[in-house]
């Protein structure tokens, strides 16, 4: 079963792809383009009209000049024979003939006379007609086309001459069929009209002259029939269609006959340019289409026609000039104008655009300069701030350095003070240590004196030897004290650990002995290339730290039943970079509360006079200066306190390090240093 499905909305008509749409001109661009086209078209049209007008004006002017010449030529020809009738009337034979028209001798004389005058005057024919219009004598009496006996009473020139004295007419000869201009004058005697003398003039020379020229010139009669023309095709044709009456009248006079005679040329006025000038169109045939060498395709041709009346006649003489060349040059002018306008418009647009671009660039440059100035101002501000910060940093650094120097000297003072405090603590023991041999010295020297007095020099010598040993030991103690108390800045150098330990133990040796403390030492074998372990330290400072640790351990063990001071040397398993010296005791250990404040200056749990609380603080400072660490180890189940002093390992002076040597093995060395034991 078909269910009605919901109608799917038809997809929207496809829009222009964005890229094509972006390329389409905007409305304002289209308007501008249209305005541009309109401007160019208007300019071209104006140029065309102007050029056409100028060209036609020139044509009209040229044609007017030509018509002046042509008209005067024609009129000259027409009036050339006006004298003839008067001349002929002077001949008594002519009047005589008109009175006696049948006198053969007279006829013959007049015929010859007329033939002579015709030859002299170059007229086509001269003849005498009686009142009935019959030709009595003629210059062509002896030719086949002789007028003698012919009646011309129907010809207008005869009628006009009879009635008004003179008659003029242009038409085909009724006998010769040759065209000509007829001029007739009445001949009378004593107020009585006797007859008419007529002259026929050929206008062929004029026509031939016009044909030789370039222009189309024509003469039309009052009916508009073209009878003189430089273009043969138009001969006897009419400018405009003739009415039937006019045609009948012409036929009566037998004026124009022949093929195509009296047919209309079809001249249509298109535009009036001036009173006597107009543009006419000719459809066909026209002078160009019918001229030799041209095909006969009918086409409309426009002419500039300039015409005027031939004075003294009812004829019009006309000049016709084809307008096409003028229009062609007008078209060129229009083209040039269009191009010039286009160029000018494009040039203007270019200049406008350029000005815009320059203005934009200037604006951009100004903005950039402004931003640059702003940036420079900011940089100057920041630089000032930086310079100030730099100065204050410099002064801070200088201050820091001063503080550091002060601290350093303070630390040195402190170290020295700590050292003095240690010596102070040990002074009782030292005094005792010195007093004992002093007392022994006294006894030994007294005894030596007695032995000498008693003659026992061997015993005296023996005593003196012991005295020397005691003096040496006392010197050693004082030398050690002097060395320990020396105040000198710390200098990092490789220090032999064993030597430092021995010196430190020497200074607390009396206490060790007196307080019955056992010293237990653990040290691994030094690397095979070394005689012993070296650390990077200052020997004097290292000894101070060790003495401090030993003294603290001894203090702690005063109440302990078991007194053992253990000194263990270790190296870092990973890379042998450090050496650890662990000092442990069997004292009560360090409580958490004390551990927290162990390295604070002036922290002490000892009774007044027994401790200043500076020992560990100073020791930690010294170790830090040496690049090592000092810390109290975590409490061990065995009890007692343990401190680990870590220092950087150093190479033995004059040797290169040997890290690939065999690992040192731990050895257990117990007891005090035997080297320190002196004979008593
Ligand atoms: P002083 O020895 O003058 O008291 P120290 O800075 O050397 O100053 O020691 C500070 C305190 O640390 C001691 O008073 C003591 O309480 C504690 N102390 C130091 N070494 C030990 C130790 N080996 N065993 C127990 N307590 C110790």
XYZ file of C-alpha atoms and ligand atoms in Angstrom:
707
model
C 0.000 0.000 0.000
C 1.328 3.381 -0.986
C 1.517 5.711 1.927
C 1.590 9.425 1.480
C 5.133 10.468 2.074
C 5.816 13.898 3.486
C 6.752 16.229 0.711
C 10.434 16.927 0.562
C 11.176 20.617 0.258
C 12.567 21.274 -3.165
C 16.241 22.183 -3.115
C 16.973 25.868 -3.325
C 17.867 27.056 -6.787
C 21.612 26.740 -7.261
C 23.324 29.953 -6.440
C 26.366 31.281 -8.190
C 29.435 29.579 -6.853
C 31.124 32.047 -4.529
C 34.144 32.375 -6.750
C 32.090 33.299 -9.848
C 29.850 35.597 -7.815
C 32.920 37.410 -6.516
C 34.026 38.017 -10.060
C 30.652 39.364 -11.237
C 30.643 43.167 -11.431
C 28.792 45.009 -8.718
C 25.775 47.250 -9.459
C 27.864 50.417 -9.233
C 30.495 48.925 -11.529
C 27.771 48.065 -14.074
C 26.353 51.581 -13.825
C 29.800 53.044 -14.371
C 30.425 50.795 -17.374
C 27.043 51.781 -18.864
C 27.779 55.468 -18.281
C 31.135 55.003 -19.961
C 29.526 53.303 -22.988
C 26.834 56.003 -23.172
C 29.442 58.748 -23.012
C 31.541 57.191 -25.754
C 28.459 56.556 -27.931
C 27.221 60.123 -27.471
C 30.679 61.481 -28.277
C 30.960 59.305 -31.360
C 27.473 60.309 -32.530
C 28.186 63.995 -32.049
C 31.486 63.669 -33.888
C 29.711 61.808 -36.680
C 27.026 64.453 -37.057
C 29.517 67.266 -36.893
C 31.837 65.681 -39.440
C 28.922 64.824 -41.749
C 27.646 68.371 -41.545
C 31.088 69.795 -42.241
C 31.562 67.428 -45.172
C 28.147 68.185 -46.693
C 28.736 71.911 -46.245
C 31.980 71.553 -48.160
C 30.169 69.541 -50.838
C 27.449 72.197 -51.093
C 30.017 74.944 -51.418
C 31.953 73.078 -54.093
C 28.761 72.244 -55.961
C 27.617 75.897 -55.868
C 30.889 76.966 -57.424
C 30.590 74.323 -60.065
C 27.026 75.268 -60.831
C 28.137 78.867 -61.291
C 30.548 77.722 -63.962
C 28.181 75.212 -65.563
C 25.283 77.636 -65.659
C 27.321 80.371 -67.241
C 28.646 77.915 -69.827
C 25.112 76.843 -70.632
C 23.774 80.351 -70.797
C 26.664 81.399 -72.961
C 25.801 78.663 -75.359
C 22.095 79.497 -75.322
C 22.530 83.192 -75.943
C 25.254 82.741 -78.491
C 22.778 82.732 -81.357
C 20.390 85.438 -80.190
C 21.828 87.788 -82.800
C 21.025 85.486 -85.742
C 17.353 86.393 -86.367
C 18.226 90.084 -86.418
C 21.124 89.349 -88.736
C 18.929 87.276 -91.075
C 16.181 89.912 -91.157
C 18.762 92.214 -92.728
C 18.822 89.944 -95.775
C 16.049 91.211 -98.205
C 15.880 87.766 -99.844
C 14.315 86.222 -96.762
C 11.447 88.718 -96.566
C 11.096 88.368 -100.292
C 10.855 84.611 -99.991
C 8.176 84.910 -97.358
C 6.257 87.166 -99.727
C 6.844 84.845 -102.686
C 7.247 81.411 -101.202
C 7.192 79.552 -104.467
C 9.987 81.389 -106.335
C 12.504 78.601 -106.985
C 15.434 80.927 -107.619
C 14.724 82.774 -104.451
C 14.379 79.546 -102.510
C 17.692 78.335 -103.831
C 19.427 81.603 -102.947
C 18.040 81.669 -99.448
C 18.937 77.996 -98.931
C 22.545 78.697 -99.820
C 22.644 81.796 -97.706
C 21.295 79.901 -94.728
C 23.820 77.115 -95.266
C 26.644 79.662 -95.276
C 25.496 81.390 -92.110
C 25.062 78.002 -90.396
C 28.585 77.027 -91.288
C 29.926 80.382 -90.037
C 27.944 80.421 -86.818
C 28.375 76.709 -86.103
C 24.647 76.371 -85.473
C 23.052 72.988 -86.139
C 20.504 74.362 -88.586
C 18.813 77.595 -89.597
C 15.504 77.645 -91.370
C 12.675 79.986 -92.476
C 9.016 79.164 -91.823
C 5.930 80.858 -93.225
C 2.978 81.813 -91.141
C 1.533 78.304 -91.397
C 4.670 76.802 -89.946
C 5.881 75.267 -93.188
C 9.603 75.426 -93.856
C 10.330 77.446 -96.987
C 14.108 77.311 -96.908
C 16.646 75.559 -94.682
C 20.400 75.284 -94.244
C 20.085 71.532 -94.636
C 18.018 71.824 -97.840
C 20.351 69.424 -99.611
C 20.562 66.745 -96.815
C 18.410 63.690 -96.297
C 17.032 65.234 -93.121
C 16.122 68.466 -94.922
C 13.575 70.616 -93.115
C 12.296 72.119 -96.390
C 8.582 71.433 -96.746
C 8.265 70.290 -93.093
C 5.553 71.869 -90.956
C 6.544 72.868 -87.396
C 3.407 74.758 -86.503
C 2.956 72.451 -83.414
C 6.350 73.334 -82.035
C 6.175 75.755 -79.088
C 9.070 77.855 -80.309
C 7.127 78.621 -83.561
C 3.957 79.397 -81.705
C 5.763 81.554 -79.132
C 7.733 83.425 -81.824
C 4.601 84.101 -83.826
C 2.766 85.438 -80.840
C 5.413 87.073 -78.707
C 8.322 87.770 -81.068
C 10.703 85.053 -79.835
C 10.364 81.403 -78.937
C 12.707 78.984 -77.168
C 12.416 75.286 -76.883
C 14.508 72.251 -76.208
C 13.526 68.939 -77.727
C 14.221 66.244 -80.202
C 14.289 67.184 -83.805
C 11.068 65.874 -85.374
C 12.912 64.948 -88.574
C 16.495 64.297 -87.439
C 15.527 62.869 -84.031
C 18.583 64.725 -82.795
C 18.110 66.849 -79.722
C 18.674 70.505 -79.854
C 17.841 73.881 -78.572
C 15.528 75.832 -80.801
C 15.484 79.615 -80.874
C 12.959 81.364 -83.132
C 12.278 85.044 -83.932
C 9.461 86.653 -85.846
C 10.241 88.439 -89.133
C 8.016 91.220 -90.277
C 7.852 94.182 -92.531
C 6.128 97.481 -91.819
C 4.263 96.030 -88.875
C 3.131 93.017 -90.883
C 4.250 89.579 -89.747
C 5.784 87.626 -92.605
C 7.096 84.492 -90.949
C 9.551 83.011 -88.502
C 13.328 82.357 -88.621
C 14.417 79.421 -86.432
C 17.874 78.263 -85.291
C 18.647 74.850 -83.943
C 21.666 74.630 -81.677
C 23.218 71.415 -80.522
C 24.036 71.281 -76.811
C 26.057 68.104 -77.300
C 29.391 69.941 -76.753
C 28.238 71.093 -73.321
C 27.076 67.620 -72.441
C 30.363 66.196 -73.664
C 32.186 68.741 -71.502
C 30.182 67.747 -68.422
C 30.704 64.090 -69.064
C 34.421 64.639 -68.995
C 34.111 66.073 -65.459
C 33.775 63.967 -62.293
C 30.509 65.413 -61.142
C 27.017 64.469 -62.034
C 25.398 67.571 -63.520
C 21.975 67.668 -65.072
C 19.437 70.176 -66.371
C 15.717 69.500 -66.063
C 12.882 71.416 -67.662
C 9.767 72.765 -65.981
C 8.191 69.289 -66.009
C 11.220 67.796 -64.339
C 12.412 66.031 -67.485
C 16.185 65.680 -67.520
C 17.374 66.711 -70.963
C 20.978 67.586 -70.381
C 23.036 65.300 -68.192
C 26.529 64.010 -67.651
C 24.958 60.630 -66.946
C 23.435 59.200 -70.156
C 21.148 56.749 -68.332
C 19.002 59.593 -67.049
C 18.470 61.308 -70.353
C 14.772 62.230 -70.903
C 13.801 60.646 -67.614
C 11.890 62.598 -65.029
C 12.968 63.563 -61.554
C 9.503 62.759 -60.248
C 6.598 60.778 -61.780
C 4.714 62.825 -64.404
C 0.991 63.412 -64.395
C -0.918 62.014 -67.380
C -1.793 65.516 -68.600
C 1.793 66.638 -68.530
C 2.843 63.506 -70.405
C 0.160 64.134 -73.057
C 1.335 67.698 -73.478
C 4.882 66.593 -74.023
C 3.794 63.952 -76.478
C 1.865 66.549 -78.450
C 5.001 68.638 -78.811
C 6.959 65.469 -79.666
C 9.528 66.856 -77.325
C 11.147 63.746 -75.851
C 10.986 60.276 -77.251
C 13.052 57.149 -76.966
C 13.488 54.074 -74.733
C 12.762 54.835 -71.100
C 11.822 58.418 -71.902
C 9.679 60.149 -69.286
C 10.096 57.348 -66.772
C 10.769 58.539 -63.224
C 14.264 58.283 -61.761
C 12.732 58.020 -58.314
C 14.480 60.869 -56.547
C 13.232 61.021 -52.954
C 14.085 63.927 -50.747
C 15.441 62.756 -47.418
C 16.661 65.906 -45.784
C 16.659 69.600 -46.644
C 20.095 71.051 -45.949
C 19.657 74.602 -47.255
C 17.126 76.425 -49.499
C 18.759 75.007 -52.612
C 20.463 71.959 -51.166
C 19.102 68.672 -49.943
C 19.965 65.066 -49.483
C 18.061 62.892 -51.964
C 17.947 59.162 -52.258
C 17.936 57.397 -55.599
C 16.913 53.786 -55.634
C 17.691 52.634 -59.134
C 19.095 52.892 -61.639
C 21.621 55.350 -60.428
C 24.771 56.781 -61.951
C 26.988 54.369 -60.079
C 24.972 51.195 -60.622
C 24.614 51.837 -64.328
C 28.110 53.107 -64.970
C 30.391 50.823 -67.012
C 32.378 48.375 -64.967
C 29.844 48.256 -62.182
C 27.380 45.480 -61.673
C 23.780 46.406 -61.921
C 22.776 45.552 -58.390
C 20.156 48.059 -57.368
C 20.831 49.853 -54.199
C 19.817 53.063 -52.663
C 22.309 55.832 -53.026
C 22.178 59.115 -51.172
C 23.262 62.301 -52.952
C 23.823 65.822 -51.900
C 21.744 67.694 -54.497
C 22.368 71.380 -55.080
C 20.130 73.055 -57.627
C 19.180 76.462 -58.969
C 17.044 77.924 -61.672
C 18.832 78.767 -64.945
C 18.051 82.446 -65.276
C 15.939 83.404 -68.316
C 14.493 79.883 -68.547
C 12.195 77.638 -66.519
C 14.944 75.047 -66.257
C 16.792 73.864 -63.172
C 20.464 72.967 -63.223
C 21.453 70.430 -60.579
C 24.660 69.028 -59.171
C 24.549 65.628 -57.525
C 27.397 64.361 -55.276
C 27.346 60.979 -53.685
C 27.383 61.337 -49.903
C 28.961 57.957 -49.116
C 32.592 59.202 -48.991
C 31.537 62.047 -46.711
C 29.774 59.583 -44.456
C 32.795 57.342 -44.547
C 35.068 60.097 -43.288
C 32.367 61.024 -40.735
C 32.489 57.429 -39.544
C 36.256 57.704 -39.237
C 35.796 60.891 -37.259
C 33.299 59.099 -35.015
C 35.735 56.253 -34.544
C 38.560 58.628 -33.731
C 36.294 60.517 -31.337
C 35.231 57.270 -29.660
C 38.830 56.191 -29.308
C 39.914 59.595 -28.046
C 37.030 59.690 -25.571
C 37.796 56.165 -24.410
C 41.437 57.048 -23.976
C 40.581 60.283 -22.206
C 38.120 58.503 -19.913
C 40.528 55.683 -19.184
C 43.304 58.220 -18.641
C 41.092 60.213 -16.295
C 40.069 57.067 -14.446
C 43.717 56.084 -14.228
C 44.661 59.496 -12.844
C 41.790 59.403 -10.366
C 42.774 55.893 -9.305
C 46.405 56.927 -9.069
C 45.522 59.910 -6.922
C 43.487 57.609 -4.715
C 46.377 55.165 -4.426
C 48.814 57.990 -3.684
C 46.437 59.399 -1.076
C 46.086 55.941 0.457
C 49.849 55.501 0.470
C 50.328 58.889 2.100
C 47.704 58.063 4.698
C 49.354 54.700 5.297
C 52.772 56.337 5.584
C 51.393 58.881 8.028
C 49.846 56.095 10.092
C 53.126 54.183 9.990
C 55.071 57.281 11.020
C 52.608 57.896 13.840
C 52.920 54.286 14.964
C 56.684 54.491 14.657
C 56.769 57.670 16.773
C 54.494 56.027 19.310
C 56.729 52.957 19.308
C 59.831 55.083 19.742
C 58.199 56.913 22.625
C 57.258 53.607 24.215
C 60.737 52.190 23.610
C 62.266 55.322 25.145
C 59.939 54.994 28.138
C 60.695 51.293 28.471
C 64.409 51.837 27.921
C 64.367 54.458 30.659
C 62.549 52.037 32.936
C 64.982 49.284 31.947
C 67.968 51.542 32.518
C 66.566 52.447 35.918
C 65.908 48.786 36.679
C 69.395 47.940 35.449
C 70.924 50.620 37.646
C 68.999 49.449 40.657
C 69.987 45.850 39.801
C 73.608 46.941 39.548
C 73.443 48.695 42.853
C 71.646 45.660 44.305
C 74.388 43.420 42.948
C 77.038 45.730 44.360
C 75.156 45.743 47.645
C 74.902 41.977 47.457
C 78.602 41.700 46.806
C 79.331 44.011 49.690
C 77.043 41.964 51.905
C 78.677 38.794 50.661
C 82.123 40.177 51.414
C 80.916 41.292 54.815
C 79.357 37.890 55.388
C 82.514 36.192 54.278
C 84.667 38.196 56.609
C 82.052 37.754 59.329
C 82.110 34.026 58.706
C 85.877 34.033 58.905
C 85.693 35.957 62.134
C 83.100 33.497 63.335
C 85.219 30.540 62.327
C 88.151 32.040 64.089
C 86.004 32.730 67.137
C 84.779 29.120 67.079
C 88.362 27.964 66.799
C 89.374 30.074 69.750
C 86.403 28.737 71.705
C 87.584 25.189 70.945
C 91.095 26.031 72.055
C 89.626 27.624 75.146
C 87.695 24.424 75.847
C 90.869 22.414 75.366
C 93.146 24.847 77.206
C 92.906 23.016 80.541
C 93.949 19.752 78.929
C 96.669 21.434 76.944
C 98.057 23.164 80.012
C 98.031 19.855 81.776
C 99.717 18.278 78.799
C 102.448 20.894 78.917
C 102.779 21.058 82.692
C 103.400 17.330 82.990
C 106.526 17.253 80.824
C 107.610 20.559 82.401
C 107.510 18.935 85.828
C 109.190 15.835 84.432
C 111.815 18.074 82.838
C 112.642 19.629 86.149
C 113.033 16.228 87.879
C 114.980 14.717 84.981
C 117.344 17.687 84.737
C 117.922 17.705 88.526
C 118.579 13.976 88.421
C 120.921 14.338 85.477
C 122.922 16.919 87.457
C 123.117 14.515 90.399
C 124.165 11.619 88.144
C 126.969 13.782 86.782
C 128.108 14.862 90.222
C 128.143 11.240 91.296
C 130.160 10.228 88.310
C 127.428 8.313 86.591
C 127.509 9.929 83.166
C 125.614 7.094 81.426
C 122.496 7.690 83.559
C 122.874 11.476 83.083
C 123.103 10.977 79.343
C 120.002 8.808 79.396
C 118.067 11.504 81.285
C 119.181 14.140 78.825
C 117.935 11.980 75.949
C 114.488 11.712 77.642
C 114.540 15.485 78.209
C 115.119 15.976 74.456
C 112.160 13.750 73.654
C 109.902 15.653 76.050
C 110.950 18.984 74.553
C 110.242 17.635 71.126
C 106.772 16.533 72.216
C 106.012 19.915 73.792
C 107.172 21.637 70.610
C 104.910 19.407 68.631
C 101.923 20.345 70.784
C 102.580 24.069 70.527
C 103.228 23.779 66.791
C 99.924 21.988 66.366
C 98.119 24.637 68.394
C 99.763 27.435 66.420
C 98.823 25.804 63.163
C 95.225 25.217 64.343
C 94.752 28.758 65.567
C 96.175 30.346 62.423
C 93.761 32.747 60.854
C 93.748 32.301 57.080
C 91.095 32.428 54.374
C 89.818 29.063 53.160
C 91.575 27.683 50.097
C 90.241 24.641 48.322
C 92.877 22.034 47.623
C 93.220 18.231 47.816
C 93.529 17.323 51.476
C 94.589 13.908 52.725
C 91.747 12.652 54.928
C 93.985 10.506 57.166
C 96.256 13.444 57.896
C 93.330 15.686 58.829
C 91.839 13.006 61.098
C 95.204 12.423 62.797
C 95.705 16.158 63.449
C 92.179 16.530 64.855
C 92.574 13.469 67.066
C 95.916 14.806 68.283
C 94.197 17.914 69.603
C 91.641 15.888 71.601
C 94.066 13.129 72.480
C 94.444 14.126 76.147
C 90.680 13.990 76.612
C 90.505 10.607 74.895
C 93.055 9.254 77.209
C 91.750 10.940 80.334
C 88.145 10.036 79.661
C 89.095 6.564 78.604
C 87.497 6.724 75.208
C 88.122 4.059 72.627
C 88.599 5.278 69.098
C 87.403 2.870 66.431
C 88.266 3.661 62.830
C 86.970 2.093 59.643
C 88.476 3.056 56.336
C 88.414 1.354 52.929
C 91.653 0.844 51.042
C 92.460 3.841 48.873
C 92.444 3.234 45.067
C 95.512 1.307 43.981
C 97.098 4.345 42.334
C 96.755 6.438 45.538
C 98.567 6.285 48.790
C 95.438 7.547 50.634
C 92.024 9.248 50.245
C 91.869 12.902 49.262
C 89.012 15.368 49.496
C 88.592 18.855 48.105
C 88.824 21.054 51.195
C 90.906 23.453 53.253
C 93.018 21.374 55.722
C 92.742 23.840 58.585
C 88.978 24.204 58.255
C 88.435 20.483 57.895
C 90.398 19.858 61.079
C 88.291 22.488 62.872
C 85.096 20.695 61.861
C 86.466 17.313 62.932
C 87.713 18.647 66.304
C 84.263 20.139 66.871
C 82.527 16.811 66.091
C 85.000 14.891 68.355
C 84.601 17.386 71.199
C 80.791 17.133 70.995
C 81.014 13.318 71.000
C 83.331 13.379 74.026
C 80.990 15.797 75.809
C 78.041 13.491 75.107
C 79.851 10.400 76.391
C 80.968 11.895 79.686
C 78.224 10.025 81.513
C 78.243 6.892 79.346
C 79.506 3.608 80.724
C 80.850 2.634 77.303
C 82.771 5.321 75.502
C 83.574 4.653 71.952
C 84.274 7.172 69.265
C 83.895 5.585 65.872
C 85.233 7.255 62.716
C 84.203 5.641 59.469
C 85.266 6.675 56.001
C 83.007 5.740 53.046
C 82.904 6.472 49.349
C 79.867 6.905 47.236
C 79.110 3.605 45.570
C 77.773 5.187 42.409
C 80.686 7.181 41.061
C 83.227 7.761 43.823
C 82.515 11.491 43.542
C 82.214 12.023 47.293
C 83.903 10.871 50.439
C 81.815 10.539 53.618
C 83.382 10.794 57.097
C 80.947 9.455 59.716
C 81.626 10.388 63.329
C 79.534 8.319 65.804
C 79.571 8.044 69.563
C 77.989 5.956 72.311
C 76.438 8.924 74.073
C 72.723 9.390 74.823
C 71.979 10.383 71.195
C 69.997 13.389 69.989
C 66.350 13.940 70.785
C 63.988 15.118 68.032
C 63.586 18.515 69.698
C 67.359 19.040 69.766
C 67.757 17.639 66.236
C 65.403 20.283 64.889
C 67.570 23.107 66.233
C 70.987 21.410 66.049
C 72.572 23.838 63.541
C 71.025 27.012 64.936
C 73.643 29.479 66.181
C 73.834 29.796 69.961
C 71.734 26.651 70.457
C 73.268 24.561 73.193
C 72.086 22.128 75.802
C 75.284 22.422 77.697
C 75.565 24.283 81.030
C 76.780 27.888 80.932
C 80.512 28.068 80.356
C 80.566 24.581 78.808
C 79.255 25.492 75.369
C 78.420 28.549 73.212
C 76.110 26.770 70.786
C 78.225 27.873 67.837
C 80.215 24.711 67.030
C 77.781 22.964 64.685
C 76.526 26.228 63.143
C 80.083 27.250 62.257
C 80.977 23.720 61.114
C 77.952 23.596 58.804
C 78.970 26.997 57.379
C 82.538 25.795 56.782
C 81.390 22.595 55.087
C 78.994 24.533 52.852
C 81.854 26.806 51.850
C 83.920 23.739 50.982
C 81.099 22.500 48.715
C 80.062 19.631 50.986
C 77.322 18.815 53.506
C 77.129 18.090 57.218
C 74.086 16.419 58.696
C 73.041 14.491 61.775
C 72.155 10.920 60.830
C 68.885 9.264 61.747
C 68.909 7.703 65.193
C 70.203 4.113 65.123
C 68.939 1.237 67.329
C 72.425 1.060 68.908
C 71.861 4.595 70.278
C 74.366 7.393 70.312
C 74.708 10.224 67.867
C 76.127 10.054 64.384
C 77.162 12.889 62.058
C 78.041 12.480 58.383
C 80.443 14.921 56.792
C 80.351 14.657 52.981
C 83.047 16.242 50.828
C 83.950 16.068 47.136
C 86.611 13.553 46.329
C 89.869 14.967 44.976
C 92.772 13.490 43.107
C 96.076 13.198 44.834
C 98.306 16.126 43.880
C 100.620 15.101 41.037
C 98.473 12.089 40.039
C 95.622 11.530 37.604
C 92.405 10.000 38.841
C 91.861 6.325 38.306
C 88.212 5.533 38.421
C 88.524 2.116 36.817
C 90.795 0.782 39.562
C 89.695 -2.007 41.878
C 87.057 -1.129 44.482
C 88.604 -0.465 47.860
C 87.866 -3.105 50.459
C 86.976 -2.221 54.040
C 89.614 -2.832 56.664
C 89.129 -2.530 60.316
C 91.765 -0.508 61.984
C 91.396 -0.141 65.681
C 93.118 2.019 68.235
C 94.720 5.393 68.335
C 97.328 6.459 65.913
C 100.572 4.777 66.917
C 102.557 7.538 65.327
C 101.378 9.886 67.997
C 102.715 7.707 70.768
C 105.868 9.166 72.166
C 108.412 7.559 74.638
C 108.189 8.772 78.193
P 77.965 23.376 72.017
O 78.845 22.191 71.861
O 78.713 24.588 72.367
O 76.733 23.149 72.799
P 77.353 22.770 69.353
O 76.800 23.566 68.284
O 78.623 22.083 69.058
O 77.459 23.725 70.549
O 76.302 21.679 69.802
C 75.007 22.055 70.032
C 74.242 21.036 70.790
O 74.069 19.854 70.033
C 74.863 20.552 71.988
O 74.613 21.434 73.073
C 74.244 19.201 72.207
O 73.020 19.337 72.847
C 73.993 18.749 70.842
N 75.025 17.770 70.403
C 76.086 18.004 69.596
N 76.792 16.860 69.374
C 76.159 15.909 70.096
C 76.425 14.522 70.302
N 77.476 13.882 69.762
N 75.580 13.827 71.112
C 74.514 14.463 71.688
N 74.223 15.763 71.530
C 75.040 16.476 70.755
